[in-house]
XYZ file of C-alpha atoms in Angstrom:
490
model
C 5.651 107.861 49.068
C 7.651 106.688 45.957
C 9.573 103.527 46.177
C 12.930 105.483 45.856
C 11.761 106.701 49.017
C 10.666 103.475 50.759
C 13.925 101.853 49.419
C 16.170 104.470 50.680
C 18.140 103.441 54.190
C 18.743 105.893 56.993
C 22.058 107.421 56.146
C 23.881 106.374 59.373
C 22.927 102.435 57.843
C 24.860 102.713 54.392
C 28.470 102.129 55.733
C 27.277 98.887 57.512
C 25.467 98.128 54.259
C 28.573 98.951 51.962
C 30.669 96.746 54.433
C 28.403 93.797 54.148
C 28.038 94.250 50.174
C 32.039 94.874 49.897
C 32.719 92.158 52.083
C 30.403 89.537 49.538
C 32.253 90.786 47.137
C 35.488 90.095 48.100
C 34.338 86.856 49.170
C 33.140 85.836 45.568
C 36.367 86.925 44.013
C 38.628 85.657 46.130
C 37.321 82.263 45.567
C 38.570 82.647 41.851
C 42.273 82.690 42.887
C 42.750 81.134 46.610
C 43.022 77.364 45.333
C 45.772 78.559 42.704
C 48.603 78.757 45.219
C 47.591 75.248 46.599
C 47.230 73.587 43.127
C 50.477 71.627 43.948
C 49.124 70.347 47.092
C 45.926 69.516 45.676
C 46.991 67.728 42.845
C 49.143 65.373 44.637
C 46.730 64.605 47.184
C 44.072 64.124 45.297
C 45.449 62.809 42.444
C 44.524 64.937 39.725
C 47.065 64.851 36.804
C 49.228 68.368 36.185
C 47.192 68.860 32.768
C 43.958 68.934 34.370
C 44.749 71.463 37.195
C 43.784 74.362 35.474
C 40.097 72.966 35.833
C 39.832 73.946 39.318
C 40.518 77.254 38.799
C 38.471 77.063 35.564
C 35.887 75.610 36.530
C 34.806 77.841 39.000
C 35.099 80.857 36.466
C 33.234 79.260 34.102
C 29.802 78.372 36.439
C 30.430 81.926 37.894
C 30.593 83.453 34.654
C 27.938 81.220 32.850
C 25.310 81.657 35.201
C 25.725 85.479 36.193
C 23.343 87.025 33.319
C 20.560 84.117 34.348
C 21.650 85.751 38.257
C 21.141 89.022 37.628
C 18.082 88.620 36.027
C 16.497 86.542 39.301
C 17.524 88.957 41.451
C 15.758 91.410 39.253
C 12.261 89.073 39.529
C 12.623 88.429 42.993
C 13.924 90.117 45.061
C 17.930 91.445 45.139
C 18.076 90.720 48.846
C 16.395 87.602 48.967
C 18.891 86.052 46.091
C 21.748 87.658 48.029
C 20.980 85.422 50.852
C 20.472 82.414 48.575
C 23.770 82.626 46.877
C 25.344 82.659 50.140
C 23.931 79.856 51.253
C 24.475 77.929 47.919
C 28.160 79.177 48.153
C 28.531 77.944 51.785
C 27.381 74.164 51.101
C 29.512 74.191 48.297
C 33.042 74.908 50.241
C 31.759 72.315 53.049
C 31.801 69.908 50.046
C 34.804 70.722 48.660
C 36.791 71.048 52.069
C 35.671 67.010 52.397
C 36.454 65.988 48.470
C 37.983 62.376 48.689
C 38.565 63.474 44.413
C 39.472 65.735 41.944
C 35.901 65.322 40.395
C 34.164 66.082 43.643
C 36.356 69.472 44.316
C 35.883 70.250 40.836
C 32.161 69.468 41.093
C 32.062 71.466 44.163
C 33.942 74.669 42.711
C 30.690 74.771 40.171
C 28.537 75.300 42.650
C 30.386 77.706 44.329
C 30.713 79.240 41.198
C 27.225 79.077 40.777
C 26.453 80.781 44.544
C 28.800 82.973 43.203
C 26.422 84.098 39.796
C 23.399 84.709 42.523
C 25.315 86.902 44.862
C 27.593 88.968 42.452
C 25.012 90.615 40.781
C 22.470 91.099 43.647
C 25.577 93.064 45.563
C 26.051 95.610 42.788
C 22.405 96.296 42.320
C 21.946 96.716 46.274
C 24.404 99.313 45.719
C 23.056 101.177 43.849
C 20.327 100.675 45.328
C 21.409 102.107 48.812
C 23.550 105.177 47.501
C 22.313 108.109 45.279
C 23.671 108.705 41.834
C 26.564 111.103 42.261
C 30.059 111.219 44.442
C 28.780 109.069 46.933
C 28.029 106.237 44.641
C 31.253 106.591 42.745
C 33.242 106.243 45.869
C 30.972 103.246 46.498
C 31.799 101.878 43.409
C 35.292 102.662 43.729
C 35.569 100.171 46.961
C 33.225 97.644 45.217
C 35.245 97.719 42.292
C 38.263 97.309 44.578
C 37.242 94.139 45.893
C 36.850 92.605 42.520
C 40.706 93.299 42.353
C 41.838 93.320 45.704
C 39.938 89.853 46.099
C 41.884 87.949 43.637
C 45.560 89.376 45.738
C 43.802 88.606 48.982
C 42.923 84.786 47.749
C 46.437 84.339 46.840
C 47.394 85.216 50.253
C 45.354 83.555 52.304
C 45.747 80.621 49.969
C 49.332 80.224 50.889
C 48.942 80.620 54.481
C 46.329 77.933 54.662
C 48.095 75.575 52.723
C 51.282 75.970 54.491
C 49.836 75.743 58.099
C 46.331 74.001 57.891
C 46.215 72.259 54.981
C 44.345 73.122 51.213
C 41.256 71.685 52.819
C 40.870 75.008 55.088
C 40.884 76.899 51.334
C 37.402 75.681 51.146
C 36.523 75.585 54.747
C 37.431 79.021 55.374
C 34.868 80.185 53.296
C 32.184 79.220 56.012
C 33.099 82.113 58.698
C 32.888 84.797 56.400
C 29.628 83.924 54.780
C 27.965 83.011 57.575
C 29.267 86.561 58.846
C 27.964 88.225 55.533
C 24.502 86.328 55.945
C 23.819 87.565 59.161
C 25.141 91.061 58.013
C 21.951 91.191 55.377
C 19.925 92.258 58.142
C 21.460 96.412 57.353
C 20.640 95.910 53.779
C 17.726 97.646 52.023
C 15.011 95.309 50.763
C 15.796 96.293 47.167
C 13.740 96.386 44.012
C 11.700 93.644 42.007
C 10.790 94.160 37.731
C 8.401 91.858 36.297
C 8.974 89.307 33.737
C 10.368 85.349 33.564
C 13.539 84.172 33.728
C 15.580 83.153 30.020
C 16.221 79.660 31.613
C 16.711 78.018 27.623
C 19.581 81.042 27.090
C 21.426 80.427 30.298
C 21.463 76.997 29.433
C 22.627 77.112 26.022
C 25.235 79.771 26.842
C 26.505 78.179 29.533
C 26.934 74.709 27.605
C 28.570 77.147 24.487
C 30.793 78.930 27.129
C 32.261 75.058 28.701
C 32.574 73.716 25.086
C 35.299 76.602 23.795
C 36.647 75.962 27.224
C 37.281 72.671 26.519
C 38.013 73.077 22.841
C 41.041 75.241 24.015
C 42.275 73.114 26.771
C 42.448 69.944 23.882
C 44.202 72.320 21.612
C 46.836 73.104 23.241
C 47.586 69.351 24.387
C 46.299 67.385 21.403
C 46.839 69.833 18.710
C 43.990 71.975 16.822
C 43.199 69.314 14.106
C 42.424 66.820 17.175
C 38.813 65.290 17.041
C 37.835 66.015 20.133
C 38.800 69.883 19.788
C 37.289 69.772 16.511
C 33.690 68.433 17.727
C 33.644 70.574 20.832
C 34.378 73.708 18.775
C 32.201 73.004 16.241
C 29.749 72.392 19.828
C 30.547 75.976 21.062
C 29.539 77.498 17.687
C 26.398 75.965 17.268
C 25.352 76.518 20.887
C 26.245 80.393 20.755
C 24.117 80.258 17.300
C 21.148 78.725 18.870
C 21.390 81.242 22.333
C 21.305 83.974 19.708
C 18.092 82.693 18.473
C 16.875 82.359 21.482
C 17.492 86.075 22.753
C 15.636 87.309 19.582
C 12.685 85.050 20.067
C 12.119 84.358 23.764
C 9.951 87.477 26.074
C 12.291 87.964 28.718
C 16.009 87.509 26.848
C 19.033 86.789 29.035
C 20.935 89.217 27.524
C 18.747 91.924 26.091
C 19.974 94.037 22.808
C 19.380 97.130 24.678
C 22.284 96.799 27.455
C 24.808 96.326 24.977
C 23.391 98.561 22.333
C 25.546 101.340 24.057
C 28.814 101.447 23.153
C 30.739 102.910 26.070
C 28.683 99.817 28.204
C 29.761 97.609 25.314
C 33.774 98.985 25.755
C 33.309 98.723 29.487
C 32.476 95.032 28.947
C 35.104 94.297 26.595
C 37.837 95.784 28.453
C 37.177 93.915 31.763
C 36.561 90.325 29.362
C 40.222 90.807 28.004
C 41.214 92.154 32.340
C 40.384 88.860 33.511
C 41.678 86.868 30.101
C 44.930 88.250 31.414
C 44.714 88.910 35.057
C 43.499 85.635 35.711
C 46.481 83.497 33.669
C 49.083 85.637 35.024
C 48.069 84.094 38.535
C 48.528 81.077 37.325
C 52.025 81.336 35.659
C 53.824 83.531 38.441
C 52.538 80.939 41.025
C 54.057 77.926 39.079
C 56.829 80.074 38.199
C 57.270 80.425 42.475
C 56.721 76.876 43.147
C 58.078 74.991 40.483
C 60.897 77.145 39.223
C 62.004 79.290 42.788
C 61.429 76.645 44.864
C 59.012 78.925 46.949
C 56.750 77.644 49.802
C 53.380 77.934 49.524
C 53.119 80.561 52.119
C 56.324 82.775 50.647
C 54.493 82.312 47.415
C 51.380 83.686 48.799
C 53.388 86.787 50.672
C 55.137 87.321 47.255
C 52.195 88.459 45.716
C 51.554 91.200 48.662
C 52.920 94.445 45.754
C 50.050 93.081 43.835
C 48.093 93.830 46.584
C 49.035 97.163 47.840
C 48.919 98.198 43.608
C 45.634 97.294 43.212
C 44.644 99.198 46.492
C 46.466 102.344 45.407
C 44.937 101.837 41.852
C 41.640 101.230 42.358
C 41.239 103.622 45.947
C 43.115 106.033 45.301
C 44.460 106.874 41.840
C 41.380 105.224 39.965
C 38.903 107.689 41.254
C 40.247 110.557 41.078
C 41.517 109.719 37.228
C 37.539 109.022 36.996
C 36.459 112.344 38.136
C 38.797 114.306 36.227
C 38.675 112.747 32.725
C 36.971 110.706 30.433
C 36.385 106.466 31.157
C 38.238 105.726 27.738
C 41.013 107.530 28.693
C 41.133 106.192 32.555
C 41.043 102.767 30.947
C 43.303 103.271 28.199
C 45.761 104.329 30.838
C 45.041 101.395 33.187
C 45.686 99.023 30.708
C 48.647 100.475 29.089
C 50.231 100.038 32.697
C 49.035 96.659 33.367
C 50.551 95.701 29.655
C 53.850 96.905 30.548
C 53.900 95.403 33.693
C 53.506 92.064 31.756
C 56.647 93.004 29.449
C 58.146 93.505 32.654
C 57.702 90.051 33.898
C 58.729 88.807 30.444
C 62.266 89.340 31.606
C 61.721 86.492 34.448
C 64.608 83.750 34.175
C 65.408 80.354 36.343
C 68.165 82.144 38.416
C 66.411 85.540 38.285
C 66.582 88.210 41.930
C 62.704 88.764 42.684
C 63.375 91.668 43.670
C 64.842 92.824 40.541
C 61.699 91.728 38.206
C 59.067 89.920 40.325
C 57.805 92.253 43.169
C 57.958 95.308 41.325
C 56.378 94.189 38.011
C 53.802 92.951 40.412
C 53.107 96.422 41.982
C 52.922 98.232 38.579
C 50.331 95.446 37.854
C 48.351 96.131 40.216
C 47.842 99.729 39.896
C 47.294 99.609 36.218
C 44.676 97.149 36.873
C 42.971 98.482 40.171
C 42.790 101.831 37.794
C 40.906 99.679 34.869
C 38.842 97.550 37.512
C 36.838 100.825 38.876
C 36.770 102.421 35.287
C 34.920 99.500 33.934
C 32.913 98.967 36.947
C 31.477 102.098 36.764
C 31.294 102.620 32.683
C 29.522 99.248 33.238
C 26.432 100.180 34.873
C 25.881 103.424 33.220
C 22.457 104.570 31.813
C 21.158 101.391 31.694
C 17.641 101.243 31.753
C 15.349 100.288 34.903
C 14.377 97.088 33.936
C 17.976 95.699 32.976
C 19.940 96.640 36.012
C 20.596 93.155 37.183
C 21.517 92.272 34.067
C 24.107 94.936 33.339
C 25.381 94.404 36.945
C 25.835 90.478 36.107
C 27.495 91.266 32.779
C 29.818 93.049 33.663
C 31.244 90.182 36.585
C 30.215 87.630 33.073
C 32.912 89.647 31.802
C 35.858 89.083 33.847
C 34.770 85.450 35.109
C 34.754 84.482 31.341
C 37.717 86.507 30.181
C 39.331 84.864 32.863
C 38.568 80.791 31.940
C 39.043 81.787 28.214
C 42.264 83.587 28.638
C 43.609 80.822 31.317
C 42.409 77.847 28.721
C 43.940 79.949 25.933
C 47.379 81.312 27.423
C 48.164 77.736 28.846
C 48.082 76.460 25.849
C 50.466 79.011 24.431
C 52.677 77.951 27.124
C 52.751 74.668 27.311
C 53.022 74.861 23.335
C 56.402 77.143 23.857
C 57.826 74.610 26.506
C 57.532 71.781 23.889
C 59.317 73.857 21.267
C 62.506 74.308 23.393
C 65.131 72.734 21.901
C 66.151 69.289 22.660
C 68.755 69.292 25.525
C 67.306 72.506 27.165
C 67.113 72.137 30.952
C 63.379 71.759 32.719
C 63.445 75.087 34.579
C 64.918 76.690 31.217
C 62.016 75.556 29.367
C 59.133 75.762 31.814
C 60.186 79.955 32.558
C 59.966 80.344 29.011
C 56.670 78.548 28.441
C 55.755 80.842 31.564
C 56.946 83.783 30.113
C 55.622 83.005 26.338
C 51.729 83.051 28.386
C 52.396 86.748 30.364
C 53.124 88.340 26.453
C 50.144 86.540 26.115
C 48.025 88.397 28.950
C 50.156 91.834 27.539
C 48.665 91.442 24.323
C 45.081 91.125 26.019
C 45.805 94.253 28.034
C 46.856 95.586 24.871
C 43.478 94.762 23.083
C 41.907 96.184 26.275
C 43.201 99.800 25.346
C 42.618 99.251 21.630
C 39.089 98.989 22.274
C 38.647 101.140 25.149
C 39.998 103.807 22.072
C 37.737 102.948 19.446
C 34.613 102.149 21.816
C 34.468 104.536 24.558
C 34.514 107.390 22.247
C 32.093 110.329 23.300
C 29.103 110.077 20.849
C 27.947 112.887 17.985
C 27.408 116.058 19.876
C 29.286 115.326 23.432
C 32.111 116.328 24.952
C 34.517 113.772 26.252
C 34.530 114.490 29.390
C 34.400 112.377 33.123
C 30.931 111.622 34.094
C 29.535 110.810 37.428
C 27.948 107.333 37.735
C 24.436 108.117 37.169
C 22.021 105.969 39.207
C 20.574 102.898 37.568
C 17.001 102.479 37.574
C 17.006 99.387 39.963
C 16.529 102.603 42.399
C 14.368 104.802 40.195
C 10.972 103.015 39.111
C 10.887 99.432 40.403
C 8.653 97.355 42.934
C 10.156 97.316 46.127
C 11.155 93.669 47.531
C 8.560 92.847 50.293
């Protein structure tokens, strides 16, 4: 009996399974955006100054996102399932400790762990997909409600975010986290064992490029409030670079690499990548300026705020379960992505036009819904031209990347686009009323995110070309080798 074989669950099992892997999922990702609508809330009563609030959303994108290659590659050593349950169980301390944060530096201390539960589980999930469903229309629509969750999950935060905050407080943001995993821990039981490859873990290279990734992070953040010739943003640049140096040194040298040349070495997995590093660089930041735009400009509550962003939520669902797929299975990924981004991009011009005195439902709600489809259409097109053809021993890793992707697309692009804005605010001129000033900072950082989506079709053009000698034409995502010629988790 092959392990394929041993590995495969009873048919009548893999909806419970795809719940239960689905339901991590949105878990994980939701966590990225839920604090944002509360930020107000959490900043007052914790006392964490208005210039350092972006560092609880970023700061939880930045462990997630650091640590997800290292992640991906444990789950591939030992055991998929067995990290699955970890992470969980990391992720679950970590909300009890941020639900009872007494300061910003404990919440913010407890968002990296949560980020880093967050690194164990994401990868494990996408690998115990493929794991449990054959390569072919089954997997895609698999994929296609995975991939949903990583944008439905970032709506569904802001949502529940709101309501929380507006009826139990922004302590239940973290709190409510407990339920659900618990309820996804004990839902493990319907999920295949999955498969183990042999090697060691990079631990220098996650490391390194986890110190490089919080250094440009930084860097950005003290650009855009001290200036670019500042010492501090100097040093910590000059950090970054040397860091990413030294963990490309490492992945030459070291056994096992983090990040080995062959995952990348294809380009349509390298477009895949690119495209959903530049989706969260702007998804992430547009959060962030609509909900200030709500709270500080509208006057919005923080549950209206969180109901406002329902046309996000229905786009993304209509994107990414409905039109995404079938785009995927009659064309090619570049020009499925190409077309999801050139939506999401206008949608961003759209919310351009956002003034102090402006009728949400002239600009707000519907840019919001356009948003979301264009980007529930990119989400499953990179999800799937993420994993493709990769080869049995990196399937972790290519299932981590391509969450590294959007978890460090989305701290870079926050870090970056706030700084454009805050930078555009300042340059008002003298005399210009607050709310005046603030929408246009606001509105300076969603160009921002447009020009990302922008670069997101750019490169899904020049990258997710067919090679020599095939047709470009839609493809079926084949099934990774996690499934094909691994040892099976005992």
């Amino acid at each position: 009996m092959t392990s394929r074989t041993r590995t495969r669950p009873a048919r009548e099992k893999t909806g419970l399974a795809l719940l239960v892997i689905a339901a991590a999922q949105l878990l994980i990702v939701m966590d990225g955006t839920i604090v944002t609508v509360g930020l107000p809330v959490i900043g007052s009563g914790l006392g964490i100054a208005p210039a350092d609030l972006d560092w609880v959303l970023t700061s939880y994108a930045l462990a997630f996102g650091g640590m997800l290659l290292a992640g991906g590659r444990a789950g591939d050593l030992f055991g998929r399932r067995r990290l699955f349950r970890a992470g969980l169980v990391v992720f679950l301390l970590a909300s009890l400790l941020g639900g009872v944060a007494q300061d910003g530096a404990t919440l913010i201390a407890a968002r990296v762990l949560q980020g880093v539960g967050g690194a164990v589980i994401a990868p494990a999930a996408l690998s115990l997909l493929a794991d449990t469903f054959p390569a072919g229309p089954r997997r895609n629509k698999a994929l296609g409600v995975y991939g949903a969750m990583g944008g439905l999950g970032s709506v569904v935060g802001l949502l529940l975010g709101g309501a929380l905050t507006e009826y139990l407080g922004w302590r239940w943001i973290m709190f409510i986290n407990v339920p659900i995993a618990l309820a996804v821990l004990v839902g493990t039981l319907a999920l295949v064992p999955g498969t183990r490859e042999r090697g060691g873990i990079d631990l220098p290279g996650a490391v390194t490029v986890t110190l490089a990734l919080g250094s440009l992070v930084y860097a950005i953040n003290r650009a855009g409030s001290d200036g670019p010739t500042d010492g501090l943003t100097l040093a910590f640049g000059a950090i970054a670079l040397v860091l990413g140096i030294a963990f490309a040194a490492i992945q030459r040298r070291v056994r096992a690499p983090m990040l080995p040349a062959g995952v990348l070495a294809d380009r349509g997995r390298l477009g895949a990548n690119l495209v959903m590093l530049l989706m969260g660089a702007g998804q992430l930041a547009t959060f962030y300026f609509l909900t200030l735009y709500m709270q500080s400009i509208k006057d919005y509550s923080p549950m209206v705020t969180g109901l406002a962003y329902l046309p996000f939520a229905i786009g993304i669902g209509i994107g990414s379960g409905a039109i995404g797929p079938q785009l995927q299975a009659r064309t090619s990924p570049r020009v499925v992505l190409a077309g999801g981004m050139g939506v999401a991009a206008a949608a961003m011009v759209w919310f351009s036009m956002l003034t102090p005195d402006q009728n949400a439902l002239a600009v707000l709600l519907p840019a919001q819904l356009v948003a979301g489809i264009g980007l529930g259409i990119g989400f499953v097109a990179a999800t799937i031209g993420g994993v493709r053809d990769v080869a049995p021993e990196d399937a972790g890793i290519a299932s981590g990347l391509i969450n590294t992707s959007q978890q460090v697309g989305g701290a870079l692009g926050l870090a970056a686009l706030a700084s454009v804005a805050v930078n555009a605010t300042a340059g008002r001129p003298a005399g210009t009323p607050l709310p005046e000033a603030l929408t246009h900072g606001y509105t300076a950082g969603l160009l921002g995110a447009a020009a990302f989506y922008l670069a997101a079709v750019l490169t899904a053009v020049l990258l997710m070309r067919p090679r020599p000698g095939r047709r470009d034409r839609p493809t079926a995502a084949p099934e990774p080798a996690a499934a094909q010629a691994a040892v099976p988790e005992r």
